[in-house]
Amino acid sequence: MALRDVLVHTRHERQLAVSHWLLAAAPDMKEARKEWAVAGIALLRCGGIFSAIRVPAEVVHAAVGTDELHQVNAYLSAALMGGPVFVDVASRRYYVLVPASAAHQDVWKSRVVPEAECLGSGCFLGVPTPSATAPSEARSYWCVPMDSPGELCVPQAVTQLVMTGRYQRAAAEREAGE
């Protein structure tokens, strides 16, 4: 294959493709576009093309061993294999996008993993515009941007992240109590 045969997509083109894909989860695509333009967040339906696992920042930061954003973002990207994650700064919660089928897995249906919740069918989620990739840009931003449509996190990797964070928090609490 010659270099001239390589197709290159710009970041803007990828964000546009991701936007279109995410908007498929909107009850009203036109309204969702307007919400992104005005507020930077659109209300999307979970359980169709994706589900989301909500994890408290304290659990994520404990798993990483720091709350320094650059390190947290790099860790999440590596641990979740580049799958998309956004954070709501005000509520201090991370949202990891996973396949819709994750909500039907026993580990999430029965809440075996405390402190985290899988948002599936019947849930709606305020999702930031794909272009919001810095904490200063909005209340919610993509700390690990979605690189291409349909590219989601592996639910088992999210389970491992949450369990690691819970273990690290418990260990820190034991240490503080001694």
PDB file of C-alpha atoms in Angstrom:
ATOM      1  CA  MET A   1       0.000   0.000   0.000  1.00  0.00           C
ATOM      2  CA  ALA A   2       1.422   3.365  -1.023  1.00  0.00           C
ATOM      3  CA  LEU A   3       1.302   6.404   1.239  1.00  0.00           C
ATOM      4  CA  ARG A   4      -1.168   8.026  -1.147  1.00  0.00           C
ATOM      5  CA  ASP A   5      -3.639   5.207  -0.367  1.00  0.00           C
ATOM      6  CA  VAL A   6      -3.831   6.069   3.341  1.00  0.00           C
ATOM      7  CA  LEU A   7      -7.024   7.813   4.377  1.00  0.00           C
ATOM      8  CA  VAL A   8      -6.527  10.426   7.087  1.00  0.00           C
ATOM      9  CA  HIS A   9      -9.375  11.864   9.126  1.00  0.00           C
ATOM     10  CA  THR A  10      -8.951  15.156  10.934  1.00  0.00           C
ATOM     11  CA  ARG A  11      -9.929  15.544  14.579  1.00  0.00           C
ATOM     12  CA  HIS A  12     -12.841  17.721  13.449  1.00  0.00           C
ATOM     13  CA  GLU A  13     -14.101  14.980  11.089  1.00  0.00           C
ATOM     14  CA  ARG A  14     -13.877  12.382  13.869  1.00  0.00           C
ATOM     15  CA  GLN A  15     -15.724  14.679  16.298  1.00  0.00           C
ATOM     16  CA  LEU A  16     -18.437  15.217  13.697  1.00  0.00           C
ATOM     17  CA  ALA A  17     -18.823  11.455  13.193  1.00  0.00           C
ATOM     18  CA  VAL A  18     -18.936  10.918  16.975  1.00  0.00           C
ATOM     19  CA  SER A  19     -21.530  13.703  17.321  1.00  0.00           C
ATOM     20  CA  HIS A  20     -23.776  12.070  14.739  1.00  0.00           C
ATOM     21  CA  TRP A  21     -23.404   8.700  16.413  1.00  0.00           C
ATOM     22  CA  LEU A  22     -24.171  10.060  19.902  1.00  0.00           C
ATOM     23  CA  LEU A  23     -27.141  12.012  18.585  1.00  0.00           C
ATOM     24  CA  ALA A  24     -28.740   8.722  17.568  1.00  0.00           C
ATOM     25  CA  ALA A  25     -29.454   8.345  21.305  1.00  0.00           C
ATOM     26  CA  ALA A  26     -31.293  11.668  21.506  1.00  0.00           C
ATOM     27  CA  PRO A  27     -35.080  11.690  21.797  1.00  0.00           C
ATOM     28  CA  ASP A  28     -34.985  14.718  19.461  1.00  0.00           C
ATOM     29  CA  MET A  29     -31.756  15.177  17.475  1.00  0.00           C
ATOM     30  CA  LYS A  30     -32.481  18.786  16.550  1.00  0.00           C
ATOM     31  CA  GLU A  31     -33.144  19.696  20.191  1.00  0.00           C
ATOM     32  CA  ALA A  32     -30.016  17.862  21.342  1.00  0.00           C
ATOM     33  CA  ARG A  33     -27.871  19.795  18.820  1.00  0.00           C
ATOM     34  CA  LYS A  34     -29.342  23.011  20.180  1.00  0.00           C
ATOM     35  CA  GLU A  35     -28.615  21.923  23.779  1.00  0.00           C
ATOM     36  CA  TRP A  36     -24.974  21.223  22.840  1.00  0.00           C
ATOM     37  CA  ALA A  37     -24.698  24.622  21.138  1.00  0.00           C
ATOM     38  CA  VAL A  38     -26.269  26.560  24.009  1.00  0.00           C
ATOM     39  CA  ALA A  39     -25.377  24.650  27.178  1.00  0.00           C
ATOM     40  CA  GLY A  40     -22.621  22.276  26.052  1.00  0.00           C
ATOM     41  CA  ILE A  41     -24.624  19.289  27.352  1.00  0.00           C
ATOM     42  CA  ALA A  42     -27.425  17.334  25.660  1.00  0.00           C
ATOM     43  CA  LEU A  43     -29.812  14.870  27.248  1.00  0.00           C
ATOM     44  CA  LEU A  44     -29.297  11.443  25.636  1.00  0.00           C
ATOM     45  CA  ARG A  45     -31.048   8.132  26.214  1.00  0.00           C
ATOM     46  CA  CYS A  46     -29.038   5.250  27.662  1.00  0.00           C
ATOM     47  CA  GLY A  47     -29.654   1.614  26.819  1.00  0.00           C
ATOM     48  CA  GLY A  48     -29.937   1.892  23.044  1.00  0.00           C
ATOM     49  CA  ILE A  49     -26.526   2.471  21.501  1.00  0.00           C
ATOM     50  CA  PHE A  50     -24.662   2.792  24.788  1.00  0.00           C
ATOM     51  CA  SER A  51     -24.987   2.527  28.550  1.00  0.00           C
ATOM     52  CA  ALA A  52     -22.925   4.514  31.023  1.00  0.00           C
ATOM     53  CA  ILE A  53     -21.280   3.474  34.248  1.00  0.00           C
ATOM     54  CA  ARG A  54     -21.287   6.275  36.830  1.00  0.00           C
ATOM     55  CA  VAL A  55     -18.305   6.238  39.191  1.00  0.00           C
ATOM     56  CA  PRO A  56     -17.602   8.734  42.004  1.00  0.00           C
ATOM     57  CA  ALA A  57     -14.426  10.788  41.531  1.00  0.00           C
ATOM     58  CA  GLU A  58     -13.122   9.565  44.907  1.00  0.00           C
ATOM     59  CA  VAL A  59     -13.105   5.974  43.639  1.00  0.00           C
ATOM     60  CA  VAL A  60     -11.401   6.902  40.363  1.00  0.00           C
ATOM     61  CA  HIS A  61      -8.794   9.069  42.117  1.00  0.00           C
ATOM     62  CA  ALA A  62      -8.078   6.301  44.633  1.00  0.00           C
ATOM     63  CA  ALA A  63      -7.510   3.815  41.793  1.00  0.00           C
ATOM     64  CA  VAL A  64      -5.116   6.233  40.097  1.00  0.00           C
ATOM     65  CA  GLY A  65      -3.411   7.312  43.325  1.00  0.00           C
ATOM     66  CA  THR A  66      -3.868  11.018  42.604  1.00  0.00           C
ATOM     67  CA  ASP A  67      -6.466  13.621  41.724  1.00  0.00           C
ATOM     68  CA  GLU A  68      -4.100  15.431  39.320  1.00  0.00           C
ATOM     69  CA  LEU A  69      -6.223  15.649  36.168  1.00  0.00           C
ATOM     70  CA  HIS A  70      -3.503  14.987  33.597  1.00  0.00           C
ATOM     71  CA  GLN A  71      -2.450  11.797  35.401  1.00  0.00           C
ATOM     72  CA  VAL A  72      -6.055  10.695  35.973  1.00  0.00           C
ATOM     73  CA  ASN A  73      -6.890  11.184  32.288  1.00  0.00           C
ATOM     74  CA  ALA A  74      -3.795   9.272  31.138  1.00  0.00           C
ATOM     75  CA  TYR A  75      -4.539   6.426  33.560  1.00  0.00           C
ATOM     76  CA  LEU A  76      -8.172   6.170  32.460  1.00  0.00           C
ATOM     77  CA  SER A  77      -7.159   6.152  28.803  1.00  0.00           C
ATOM     78  CA  ALA A  78      -4.704   3.305  29.413  1.00  0.00           C
ATOM     79  CA  ALA A  79      -6.834   1.282  31.858  1.00  0.00           C
ATOM     80  CA  LEU A  80      -9.953   1.549  29.715  1.00  0.00           C
ATOM     81  CA  MET A  81      -8.054   1.069  26.441  1.00  0.00           C
ATOM     82  CA  GLY A  82      -8.923   4.492  25.059  1.00  0.00           C
ATOM     83  CA  GLY A  83     -12.657   4.085  25.530  1.00  0.00           C
ATOM     84  CA  PRO A  84     -14.689   7.244  26.137  1.00  0.00           C
ATOM     85  CA  VAL A  85     -15.039   8.803  29.586  1.00  0.00           C
ATOM     86  CA  PHE A  86     -16.438  12.159  30.605  1.00  0.00           C
ATOM     87  CA  VAL A  87     -16.524  13.830  33.982  1.00  0.00           C
ATOM     88  CA  ASP A  88     -19.145  16.076  35.545  1.00  0.00           C
ATOM     89  CA  VAL A  89     -17.014  18.502  37.525  1.00  0.00           C
ATOM     90  CA  ALA A  90     -19.867  19.803  39.691  1.00  0.00           C
ATOM     91  CA  SER A  91     -21.137  16.383  40.825  1.00  0.00           C
ATOM     92  CA  ARG A  92     -17.621  14.888  40.914  1.00  0.00           C
ATOM     93  CA  ARG A  93     -18.683  11.826  38.927  1.00  0.00           C
ATOM     94  CA  TYR A  94     -17.097  10.075  35.987  1.00  0.00           C
ATOM     95  CA  TYR A  95     -19.231   8.496  33.274  1.00  0.00           C
ATOM     96  CA  VAL A  96     -17.731   5.621  31.317  1.00  0.00           C
ATOM     97  CA  LEU A  97     -19.542   4.747  28.090  1.00  0.00           C
ATOM     98  CA  VAL A  98     -19.958   1.007  27.577  1.00  0.00           C
ATOM     99  CA  PRO A  99     -22.037  -1.184  25.256  1.00  0.00           C
ATOM    100  CA  ALA A 100     -25.767  -1.129  26.030  1.00  0.00           C
ATOM    101  CA  SER A 101     -25.575  -4.828  26.935  1.00  0.00           C
ATOM    102  CA  ALA A 102     -23.481  -3.995  30.026  1.00  0.00           C
ATOM    103  CA  ALA A 103     -26.636  -2.990  31.890  1.00  0.00           C
ATOM    104  CA  HIS A 104     -27.825  -6.610  31.561  1.00  0.00           C
ATOM    105  CA  GLN A 105     -24.685  -8.141  33.070  1.00  0.00           C
ATOM    106  CA  ASP A 106     -25.192  -9.607  36.547  1.00  0.00           C
ATOM    107  CA  VAL A 107     -22.380  -7.555  38.061  1.00  0.00           C
ATOM    108  CA  TRP A 108     -24.235  -4.328  37.181  1.00  0.00           C
ATOM    109  CA  LYS A 109     -27.859  -5.526  37.452  1.00  0.00           C
ATOM    110  CA  SER A 110     -27.386  -6.710  41.031  1.00  0.00           C
ATOM    111  CA  ARG A 111     -25.066  -3.822  41.974  1.00  0.00           C
ATOM    112  CA  VAL A 112     -22.321  -6.253  43.019  1.00  0.00           C
ATOM    113  CA  VAL A 113     -19.957  -3.326  42.557  1.00  0.00           C
ATOM    114  CA  PRO A 114     -21.056  -0.776  45.168  1.00  0.00           C
ATOM    115  CA  GLU A 115     -20.437   2.931  44.614  1.00  0.00           C
ATOM    116  CA  ALA A 116     -20.861   2.557  40.856  1.00  0.00           C
ATOM    117  CA  GLU A 117     -24.038   2.278  38.844  1.00  0.00           C
ATOM    118  CA  CYS A 118     -24.768   1.235  35.278  1.00  0.00           C
ATOM    119  CA  LEU A 119     -27.268   3.524  33.567  1.00  0.00           C
ATOM    120  CA  GLY A 120     -29.166   1.531  30.960  1.00  0.00           C
ATOM    121  CA  SER A 121     -32.675   1.477  29.494  1.00  0.00           C
ATOM    122  CA  GLY A 122     -34.982   4.034  31.027  1.00  0.00           C
ATOM    123  CA  CYS A 123     -32.123   6.356  32.011  1.00  0.00           C
ATOM    124  CA  PHE A 124     -31.181   9.674  30.479  1.00  0.00           C
ATOM    125  CA  LEU A 125     -27.779  11.284  30.764  1.00  0.00           C
ATOM    126  CA  GLY A 126     -26.464  14.801  30.181  1.00  0.00           C
ATOM    127  CA  VAL A 127     -23.623  14.182  27.720  1.00  0.00           C
ATOM    128  CA  PRO A 128     -21.128  16.927  26.836  1.00  0.00           C
ATOM    129  CA  THR A 129     -20.520  17.947  23.252  1.00  0.00           C
ATOM    130  CA  PRO A 130     -17.659  15.902  21.779  1.00  0.00           C
ATOM    131  CA  SER A 131     -15.615  19.086  21.362  1.00  0.00           C
ATOM    132  CA  ALA A 132     -15.535  19.719  25.149  1.00  0.00           C
ATOM    133  CA  THR A 133     -12.185  18.152  26.050  1.00  0.00           C
ATOM    134  CA  ALA A 134     -10.799  20.485  28.711  1.00  0.00           C
ATOM    135  CA  PRO A 135     -11.959  21.164  32.281  1.00  0.00           C
ATOM    136  CA  SER A 136     -12.130  24.892  31.663  1.00  0.00           C
ATOM    137  CA  GLU A 137     -14.556  24.476  28.758  1.00  0.00           C
ATOM    138  CA  ALA A 138     -17.681  23.305  30.546  1.00  0.00           C
ATOM    139  CA  ARG A 139     -19.265  21.739  33.603  1.00  0.00           C
ATOM    140  CA  SER A 140     -18.792  18.353  31.901  1.00  0.00           C
ATOM    141  CA  TYR A 141     -15.976  17.441  29.560  1.00  0.00           C
ATOM    142  CA  TRP A 142     -14.455  14.394  27.905  1.00  0.00           C
ATOM    143  CA  CYS A 143     -11.367  13.422  29.898  1.00  0.00           C
ATOM    144  CA  VAL A 144     -10.934  10.539  27.437  1.00  0.00           C
ATOM    145  CA  PRO A 145     -12.620  11.684  24.208  1.00  0.00           C
ATOM    146  CA  MET A 146     -14.501   9.251  22.021  1.00  0.00           C
ATOM    147  CA  ASP A 147     -12.149   8.719  19.100  1.00  0.00           C
ATOM    148  CA  SER A 148     -14.618   7.187  16.675  1.00  0.00           C
ATOM    149  CA  PRO A 149     -18.313   6.242  16.555  1.00  0.00           C
ATOM    150  CA  GLY A 150     -19.250   3.176  18.546  1.00  0.00           C
ATOM    151  CA  GLU A 151     -15.851   2.826  20.211  1.00  0.00           C
ATOM    152  CA  LEU A 152     -16.808   2.044  23.815  1.00  0.00           C
ATOM    153  CA  CYS A 153     -15.138   0.790  26.989  1.00  0.00           C
ATOM    154  CA  VAL A 154     -15.021  -2.861  27.984  1.00  0.00           C
ATOM    155  CA  PRO A 155     -17.312  -3.288  31.020  1.00  0.00           C
ATOM    156  CA  GLN A 156     -14.903  -5.707  32.732  1.00  0.00           C
ATOM    157  CA  ALA A 157     -12.172  -3.058  32.621  1.00  0.00           C
ATOM    158  CA  VAL A 158     -14.536  -0.620  34.350  1.00  0.00           C
ATOM    159  CA  THR A 159     -15.314  -3.238  36.996  1.00  0.00           C
ATOM    160  CA  GLN A 160     -11.573  -3.675  37.591  1.00  0.00           C
ATOM    161  CA  LEU A 161     -11.084   0.109  37.851  1.00  0.00           C
ATOM    162  CA  VAL A 162     -13.866   0.428  40.443  1.00  0.00           C
ATOM    163  CA  MET A 163     -12.661  -2.558  42.473  1.00  0.00           C
ATOM    164  CA  THR A 164      -9.101  -1.173  42.476  1.00  0.00           C
ATOM    165  CA  GLY A 165     -10.357   2.213  43.653  1.00  0.00           C
ATOM    166  CA  ARG A 166     -12.439   0.637  46.415  1.00  0.00           C
ATOM    167  CA  TYR A 167      -9.463  -1.445  47.562  1.00  0.00           C
ATOM    168  CA  GLN A 168      -7.118   1.566  47.588  1.00  0.00           C
ATOM    169  CA  ARG A 169      -9.647   3.664  49.541  1.00  0.00           C
ATOM    170  CA  ALA A 170     -10.111   0.910  52.139  1.00  0.00           C
ATOM    171  CA  ALA A 171      -6.345   0.507  52.492  1.00  0.00           C
ATOM    172  CA  ALA A 172      -5.909   4.264  52.978  1.00  0.00           C
ATOM    173  CA  GLU A 173      -8.662   4.302  55.612  1.00  0.00           C
ATOM    174  CA  ARG A 174      -7.036   1.387  57.480  1.00  0.00           C
ATOM    175  CA  GLU A 175      -3.692   3.169  57.375  1.00  0.00           C
ATOM    176  CA  ALA A 176      -5.223   6.412  58.655  1.00  0.00           C
ATOM    177  CA  GLY A 177      -6.884   4.544  61.522  1.00  0.00           C
ATOM    178  CA  GLU A 178      -3.647   2.989  62.766  1.00  0.00           C
TER     179      GLU A 178
END
